Short mmCIF file of C-alpha atoms and ligand atoms in Angstrom, two decimals:
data_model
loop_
_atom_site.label_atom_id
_atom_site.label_comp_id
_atom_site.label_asym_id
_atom_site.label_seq_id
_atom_site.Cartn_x
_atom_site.Cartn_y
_atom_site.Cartn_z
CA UNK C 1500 -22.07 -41.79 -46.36
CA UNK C 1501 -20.29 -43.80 -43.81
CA UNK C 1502 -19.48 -47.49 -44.39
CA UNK C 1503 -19.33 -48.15 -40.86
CA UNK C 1504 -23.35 -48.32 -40.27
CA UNK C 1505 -24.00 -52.07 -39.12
CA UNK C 1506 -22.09 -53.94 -42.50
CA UNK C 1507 -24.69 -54.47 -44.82
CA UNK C 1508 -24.70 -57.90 -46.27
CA UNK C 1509 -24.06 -58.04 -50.58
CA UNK C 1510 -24.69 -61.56 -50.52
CA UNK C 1511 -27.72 -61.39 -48.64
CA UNK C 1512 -29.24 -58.47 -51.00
CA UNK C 1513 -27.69 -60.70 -53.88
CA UNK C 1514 -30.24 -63.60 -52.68
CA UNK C 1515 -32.75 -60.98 -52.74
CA UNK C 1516 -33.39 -60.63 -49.18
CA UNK C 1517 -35.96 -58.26 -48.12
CA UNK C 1518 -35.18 -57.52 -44.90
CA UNK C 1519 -31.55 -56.61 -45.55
CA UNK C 1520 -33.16 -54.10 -48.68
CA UNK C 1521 -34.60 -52.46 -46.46
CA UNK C 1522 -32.03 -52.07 -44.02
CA UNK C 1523 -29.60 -50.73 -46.96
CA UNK C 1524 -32.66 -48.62 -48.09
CA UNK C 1525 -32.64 -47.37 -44.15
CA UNK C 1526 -29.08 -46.95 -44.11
CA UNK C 1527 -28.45 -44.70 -47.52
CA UNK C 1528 -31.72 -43.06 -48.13
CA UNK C 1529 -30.54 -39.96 -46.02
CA UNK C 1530 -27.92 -39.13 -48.20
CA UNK C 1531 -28.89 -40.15 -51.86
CA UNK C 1532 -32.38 -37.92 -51.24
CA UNK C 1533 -29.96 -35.03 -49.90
CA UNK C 1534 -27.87 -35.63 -52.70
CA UNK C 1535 -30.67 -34.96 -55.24
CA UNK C 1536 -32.07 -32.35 -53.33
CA UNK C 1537 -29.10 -30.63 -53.91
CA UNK C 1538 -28.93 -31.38 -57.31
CA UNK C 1539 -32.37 -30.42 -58.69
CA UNK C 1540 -34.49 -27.35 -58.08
CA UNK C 1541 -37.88 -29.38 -56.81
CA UNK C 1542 -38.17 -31.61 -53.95
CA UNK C 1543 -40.35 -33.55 -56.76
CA UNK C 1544 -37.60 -33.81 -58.36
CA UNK C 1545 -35.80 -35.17 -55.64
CA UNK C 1546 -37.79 -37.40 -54.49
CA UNK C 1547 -38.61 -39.13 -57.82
CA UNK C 1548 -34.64 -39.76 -58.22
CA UNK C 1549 -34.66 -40.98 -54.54
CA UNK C 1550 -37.27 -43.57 -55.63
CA UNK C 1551 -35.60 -44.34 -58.90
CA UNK C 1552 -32.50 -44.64 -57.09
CA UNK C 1553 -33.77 -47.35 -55.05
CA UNK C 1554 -35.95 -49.11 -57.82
CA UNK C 1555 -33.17 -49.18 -59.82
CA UNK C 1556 -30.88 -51.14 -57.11
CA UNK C 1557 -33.71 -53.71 -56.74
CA UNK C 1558 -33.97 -54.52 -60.10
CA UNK C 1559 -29.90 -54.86 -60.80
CA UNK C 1560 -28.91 -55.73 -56.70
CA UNK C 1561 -27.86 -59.72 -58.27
CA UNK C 1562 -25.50 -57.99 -60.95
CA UNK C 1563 -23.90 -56.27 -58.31
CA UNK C 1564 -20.42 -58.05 -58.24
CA UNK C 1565 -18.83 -55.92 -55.35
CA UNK C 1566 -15.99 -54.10 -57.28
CA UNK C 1567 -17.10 -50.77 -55.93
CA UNK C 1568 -18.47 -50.32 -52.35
CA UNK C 1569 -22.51 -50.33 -51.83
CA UNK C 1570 -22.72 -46.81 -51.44
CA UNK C 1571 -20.10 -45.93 -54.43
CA UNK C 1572 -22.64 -47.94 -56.45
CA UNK C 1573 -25.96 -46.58 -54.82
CA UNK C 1574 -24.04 -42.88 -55.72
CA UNK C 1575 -23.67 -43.54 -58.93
CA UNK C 1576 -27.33 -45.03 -60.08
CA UNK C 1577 -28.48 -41.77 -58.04
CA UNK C 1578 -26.03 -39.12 -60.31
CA UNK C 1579 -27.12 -40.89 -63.48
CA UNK C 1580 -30.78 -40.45 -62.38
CA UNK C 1581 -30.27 -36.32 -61.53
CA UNK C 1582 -27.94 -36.15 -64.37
CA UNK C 1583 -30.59 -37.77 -66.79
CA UNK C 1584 -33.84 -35.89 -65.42
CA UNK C 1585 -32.09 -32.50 -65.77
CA UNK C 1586 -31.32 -32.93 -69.22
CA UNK C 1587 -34.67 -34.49 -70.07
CA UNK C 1588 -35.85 -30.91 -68.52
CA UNK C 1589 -33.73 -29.04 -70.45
CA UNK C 1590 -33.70 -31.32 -74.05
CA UNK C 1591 -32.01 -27.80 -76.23
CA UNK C 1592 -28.83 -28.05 -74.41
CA UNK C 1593 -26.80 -28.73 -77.38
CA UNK C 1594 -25.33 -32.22 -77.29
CA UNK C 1595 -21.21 -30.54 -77.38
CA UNK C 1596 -22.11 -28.69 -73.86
CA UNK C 1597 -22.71 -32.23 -72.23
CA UNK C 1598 -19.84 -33.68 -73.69
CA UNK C 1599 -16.65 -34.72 -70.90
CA UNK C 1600 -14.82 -32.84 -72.05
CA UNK C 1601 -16.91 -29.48 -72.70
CA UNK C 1602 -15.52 -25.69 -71.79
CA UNK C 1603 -12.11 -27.51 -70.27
CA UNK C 1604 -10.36 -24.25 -71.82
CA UNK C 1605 -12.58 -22.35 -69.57
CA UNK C 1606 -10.98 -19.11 -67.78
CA UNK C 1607 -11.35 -19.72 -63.68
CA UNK C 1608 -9.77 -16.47 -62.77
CA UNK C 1609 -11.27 -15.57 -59.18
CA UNK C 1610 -12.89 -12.09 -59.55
CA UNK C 1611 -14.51 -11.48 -56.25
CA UNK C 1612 -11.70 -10.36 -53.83
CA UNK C 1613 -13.48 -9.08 -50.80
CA UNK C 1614 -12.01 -9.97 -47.73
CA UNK C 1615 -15.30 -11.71 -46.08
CA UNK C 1616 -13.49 -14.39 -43.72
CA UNK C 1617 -13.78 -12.29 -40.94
CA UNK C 1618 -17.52 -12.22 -40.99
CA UNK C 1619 -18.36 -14.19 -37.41
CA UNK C 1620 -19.62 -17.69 -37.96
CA UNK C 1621 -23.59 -16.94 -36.69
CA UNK C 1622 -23.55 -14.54 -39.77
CA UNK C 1623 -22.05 -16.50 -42.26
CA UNK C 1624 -24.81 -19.64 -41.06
CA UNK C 1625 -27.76 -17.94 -41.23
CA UNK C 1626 -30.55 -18.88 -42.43
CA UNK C 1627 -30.26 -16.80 -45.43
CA UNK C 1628 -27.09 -17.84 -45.92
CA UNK C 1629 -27.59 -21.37 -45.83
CA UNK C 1630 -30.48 -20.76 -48.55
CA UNK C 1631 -27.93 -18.67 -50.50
CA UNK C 1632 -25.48 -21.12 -50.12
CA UNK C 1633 -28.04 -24.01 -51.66
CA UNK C 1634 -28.87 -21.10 -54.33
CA UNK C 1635 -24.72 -20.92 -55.10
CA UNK C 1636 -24.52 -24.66 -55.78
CA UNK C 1637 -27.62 -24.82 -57.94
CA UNK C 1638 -26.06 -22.04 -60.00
CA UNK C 1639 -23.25 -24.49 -61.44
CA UNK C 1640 -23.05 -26.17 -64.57
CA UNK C 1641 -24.84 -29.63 -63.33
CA UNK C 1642 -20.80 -31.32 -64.54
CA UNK C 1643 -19.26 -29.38 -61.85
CA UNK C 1644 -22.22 -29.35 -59.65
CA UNK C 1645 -22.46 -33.08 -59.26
CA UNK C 1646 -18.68 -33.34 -58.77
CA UNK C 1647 -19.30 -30.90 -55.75
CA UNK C 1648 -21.72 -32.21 -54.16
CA UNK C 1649 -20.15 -36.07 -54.27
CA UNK C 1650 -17.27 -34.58 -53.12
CA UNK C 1651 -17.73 -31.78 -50.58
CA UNK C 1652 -20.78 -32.89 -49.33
CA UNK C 1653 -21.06 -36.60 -49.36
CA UNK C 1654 -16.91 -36.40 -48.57
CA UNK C 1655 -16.45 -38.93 -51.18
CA UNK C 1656 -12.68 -39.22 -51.70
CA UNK C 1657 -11.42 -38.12 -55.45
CA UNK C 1658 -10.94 -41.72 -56.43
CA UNK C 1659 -14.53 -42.47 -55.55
CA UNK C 1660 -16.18 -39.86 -57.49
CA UNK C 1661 -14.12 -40.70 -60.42
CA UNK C 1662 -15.54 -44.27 -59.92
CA UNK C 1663 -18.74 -42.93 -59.55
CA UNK C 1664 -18.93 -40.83 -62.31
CA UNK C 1665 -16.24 -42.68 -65.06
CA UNK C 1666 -13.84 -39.94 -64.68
CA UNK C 1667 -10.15 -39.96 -64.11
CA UNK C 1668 -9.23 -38.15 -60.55
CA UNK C 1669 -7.57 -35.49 -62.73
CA UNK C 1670 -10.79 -34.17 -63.94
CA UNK C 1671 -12.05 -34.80 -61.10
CA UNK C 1672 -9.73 -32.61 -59.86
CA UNK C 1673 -10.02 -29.69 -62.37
CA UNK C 1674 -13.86 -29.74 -62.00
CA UNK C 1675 -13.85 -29.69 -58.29
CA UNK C 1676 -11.67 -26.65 -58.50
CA UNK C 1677 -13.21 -25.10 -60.53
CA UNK C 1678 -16.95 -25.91 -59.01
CA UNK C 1679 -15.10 -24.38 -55.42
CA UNK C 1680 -14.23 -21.17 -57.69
CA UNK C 1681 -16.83 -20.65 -59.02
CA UNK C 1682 -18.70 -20.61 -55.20
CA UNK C 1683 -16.07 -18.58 -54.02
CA UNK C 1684 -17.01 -15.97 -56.38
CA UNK C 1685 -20.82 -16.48 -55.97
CA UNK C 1686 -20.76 -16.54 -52.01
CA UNK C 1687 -18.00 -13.64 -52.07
CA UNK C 1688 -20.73 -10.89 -54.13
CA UNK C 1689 -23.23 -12.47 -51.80
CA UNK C 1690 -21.20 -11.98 -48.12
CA UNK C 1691 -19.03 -9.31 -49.50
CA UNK C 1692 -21.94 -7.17 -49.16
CA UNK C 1693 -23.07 -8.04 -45.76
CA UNK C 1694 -19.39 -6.90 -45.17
CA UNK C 1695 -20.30 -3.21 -46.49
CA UNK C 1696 -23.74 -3.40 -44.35
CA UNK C 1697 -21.55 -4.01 -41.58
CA UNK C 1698 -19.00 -1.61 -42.12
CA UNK C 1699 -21.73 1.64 -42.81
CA UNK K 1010 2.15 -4.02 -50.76
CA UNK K 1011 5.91 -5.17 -51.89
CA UNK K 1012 6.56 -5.70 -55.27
CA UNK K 1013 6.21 -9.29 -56.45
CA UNK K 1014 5.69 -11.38 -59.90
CA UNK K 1015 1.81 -11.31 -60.30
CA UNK K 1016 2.25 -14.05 -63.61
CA UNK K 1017 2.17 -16.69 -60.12
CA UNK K 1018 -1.15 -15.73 -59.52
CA UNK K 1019 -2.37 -17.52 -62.09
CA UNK K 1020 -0.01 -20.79 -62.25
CA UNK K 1021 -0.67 -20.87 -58.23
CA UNK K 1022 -4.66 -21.16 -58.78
CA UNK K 1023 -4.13 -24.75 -59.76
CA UNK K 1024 -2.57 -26.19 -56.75
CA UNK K 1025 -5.53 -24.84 -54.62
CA UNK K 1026 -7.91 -27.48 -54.29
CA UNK K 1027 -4.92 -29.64 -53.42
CA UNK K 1028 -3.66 -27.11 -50.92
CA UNK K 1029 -6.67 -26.39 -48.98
CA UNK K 1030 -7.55 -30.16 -48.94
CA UNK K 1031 -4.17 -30.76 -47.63
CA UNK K 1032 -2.74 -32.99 -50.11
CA UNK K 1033 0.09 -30.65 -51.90
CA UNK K 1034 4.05 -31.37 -51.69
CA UNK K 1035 5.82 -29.32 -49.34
CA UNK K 1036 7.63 -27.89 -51.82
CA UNK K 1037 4.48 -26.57 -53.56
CA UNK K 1038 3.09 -25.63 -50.48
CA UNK K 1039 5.98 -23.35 -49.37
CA UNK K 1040 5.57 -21.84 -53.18
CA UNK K 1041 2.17 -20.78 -52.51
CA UNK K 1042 2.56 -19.41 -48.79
CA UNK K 1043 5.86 -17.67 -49.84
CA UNK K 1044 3.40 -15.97 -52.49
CA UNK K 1045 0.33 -15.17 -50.61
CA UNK K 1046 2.66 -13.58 -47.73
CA UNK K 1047 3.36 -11.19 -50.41
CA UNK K 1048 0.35 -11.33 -52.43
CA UNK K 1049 -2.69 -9.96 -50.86
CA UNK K 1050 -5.18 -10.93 -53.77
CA UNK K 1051 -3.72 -14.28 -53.44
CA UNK K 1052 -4.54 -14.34 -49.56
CA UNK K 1053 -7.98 -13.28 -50.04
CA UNK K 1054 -8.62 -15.98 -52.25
CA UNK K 1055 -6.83 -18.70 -50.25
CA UNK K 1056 -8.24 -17.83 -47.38
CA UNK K 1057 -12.29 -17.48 -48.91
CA UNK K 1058 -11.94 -19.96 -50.53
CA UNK K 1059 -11.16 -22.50 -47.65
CA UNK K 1060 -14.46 -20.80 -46.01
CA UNK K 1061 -15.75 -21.67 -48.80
CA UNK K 1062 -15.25 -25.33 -48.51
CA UNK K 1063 -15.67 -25.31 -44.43
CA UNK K 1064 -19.58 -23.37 -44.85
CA UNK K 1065 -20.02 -26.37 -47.37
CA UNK K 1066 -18.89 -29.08 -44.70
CA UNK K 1067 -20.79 -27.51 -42.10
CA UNK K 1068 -24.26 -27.70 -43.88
CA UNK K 1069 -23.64 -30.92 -45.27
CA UNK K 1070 -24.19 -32.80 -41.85
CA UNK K 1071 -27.43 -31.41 -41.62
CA UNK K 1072 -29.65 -32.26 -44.08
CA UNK K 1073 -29.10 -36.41 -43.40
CA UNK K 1074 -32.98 -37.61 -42.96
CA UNK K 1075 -35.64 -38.00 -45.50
CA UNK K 1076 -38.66 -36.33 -44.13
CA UNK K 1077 -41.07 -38.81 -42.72
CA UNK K 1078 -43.59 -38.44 -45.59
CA UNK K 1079 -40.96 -39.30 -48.34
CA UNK K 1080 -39.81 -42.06 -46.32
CA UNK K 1081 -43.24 -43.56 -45.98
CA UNK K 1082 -44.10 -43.11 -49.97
CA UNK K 1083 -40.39 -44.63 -50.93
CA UNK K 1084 -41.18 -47.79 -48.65
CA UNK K 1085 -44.40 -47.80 -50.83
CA UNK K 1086 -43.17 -47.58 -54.20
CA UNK K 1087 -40.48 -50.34 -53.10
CA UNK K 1088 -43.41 -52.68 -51.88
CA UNK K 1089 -41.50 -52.52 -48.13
CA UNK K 1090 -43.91 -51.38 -46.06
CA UNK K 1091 -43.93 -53.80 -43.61
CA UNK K 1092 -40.09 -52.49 -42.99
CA UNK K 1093 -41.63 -48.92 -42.43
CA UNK K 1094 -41.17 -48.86 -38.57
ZN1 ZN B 2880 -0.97 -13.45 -56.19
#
């Protein structure tokens, strides 16, 4: 999300003013609710984190000292949020598969190799696509999938969603790859075969 | 397709994030277009995956307001409904 809407006042929010709130909630609810939408299955879902999100902000907003920006810190109460309602969904995932640093020995080898680049834009952005595309991120481990989405989506840099998530920017790094991979593969079955359609 | 040492395949699929981002050395750079002009694996993978990342991008912009209902209830829960304008 862009720092450059009308500054947003910390010391103001700090003092607990309303008005300003309100403006920040104005200003970032766009992009935390599409981040969680992203992240979770259920618009529910999504909007419950949204709400959390902002909850949360108002009850810690005077322990906010400013280290990381407003949205950094707005990012990271709404991955925690997503992060912690997915696993609450999902309480067999055995503890080892959560851990940091979990199937790092992991083979990425790309095994889709069909050629689909040349597919013209209207067909790659349909709105099939754009569903499947949703579908593809979905699919990811929620580790990867949240270091995606911060990333590629929100166009955090790599320092930020290290901040954002207490990682270094080298796994960072290795989970954006391999979250990108891993789509690659997923949107190359999917558009490789609207290459064969085309080609029959 | 001319012969060529396929072991790089493998070593070059780390530098790719970097690459397509646009944040590799030259040097490493030139490694990995010297290889894909050879490789054509390699290519199809470079070159998907950028789409990849640019299909990403594109949709991204688009889904930037909380439909009015959501809006409305979030105001709600966050006792700010005299902001809701
Ligand atoms: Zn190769």
């Amino acid at each position: 999300m862009s720092e450059t809407t009308t500054e947003i006042s910390v010391e103001a929010l700090r003092r607990g003013d309303r008005a300003e709130f309100a403006r920040m909630v104005e200003a970032y609810s766009g992009p935390i609710h599409r981040l969680a939408l992203k992240m979770l299955a259920h618009p529910q879902d999504a909007e419950d984190v949204l709400q959390n999100t902002f909850l949360k902000a108002l009850q810690h907003i005077r322990g906010f000292e400013g280290r990381s920006s407003l949205s950094t810190w707005l990012y990271r109460i709404a991955a925690n949020e997503a992060l912690m309602l997915i696993r609450r969904q999902r309480p067999e995932t055995p503890l080892a598969d959560l851990g940091p640093d979990a199937d790092d020995n992991e083979d990425f080898a790309p095994a889709n190799l069909s050629d689909w680049c040349c597919l013209p834009e209207q067909e790659l952005l349909t709105s099939e696509s754009r569903a499947r595309l949703d579908q593809a991120i979905r699919r990811l481990p929620e580790k990867l999938r949240i270091v995606f989405l911060l990333r590629d989506i929100e166009g955090l840099s790599i320092a930020e969603t290290g901040q954002t998530l207490d990682l270094s920017e080298t796994a960072v790094k290795t989970r954006l790859l391999r979250a990108r991979l891993r789509l690659r593969d997923d949107l190359g079955a999917y558009y490789g075969e609207r290459l064969g359609e085309r080609k029959k | 397709m001319s012969e060529h040492d396929h072991s790089q395949c493998r070593s070059l699929l780390a530098s790719l994030s970097d690459y397509v981002d646009g944040t590799l050395g030259d040097e490493l750079c030139a490694d990995i277009e010297r290889h894909v002009s050879e490789c054509r694996d390699c290519r199809v993978v470079v070159d998907t995956l950028r789409k990849t990342i640019y299909l990403y991008h594109e949709t991204a912009a688009e889904n930037a307001s909380v439909p009015e209902v959501v809006r409305e209830r979030l105001y709600r829960a966050l006792n700010l409904e005299d902001y809701l304008a």
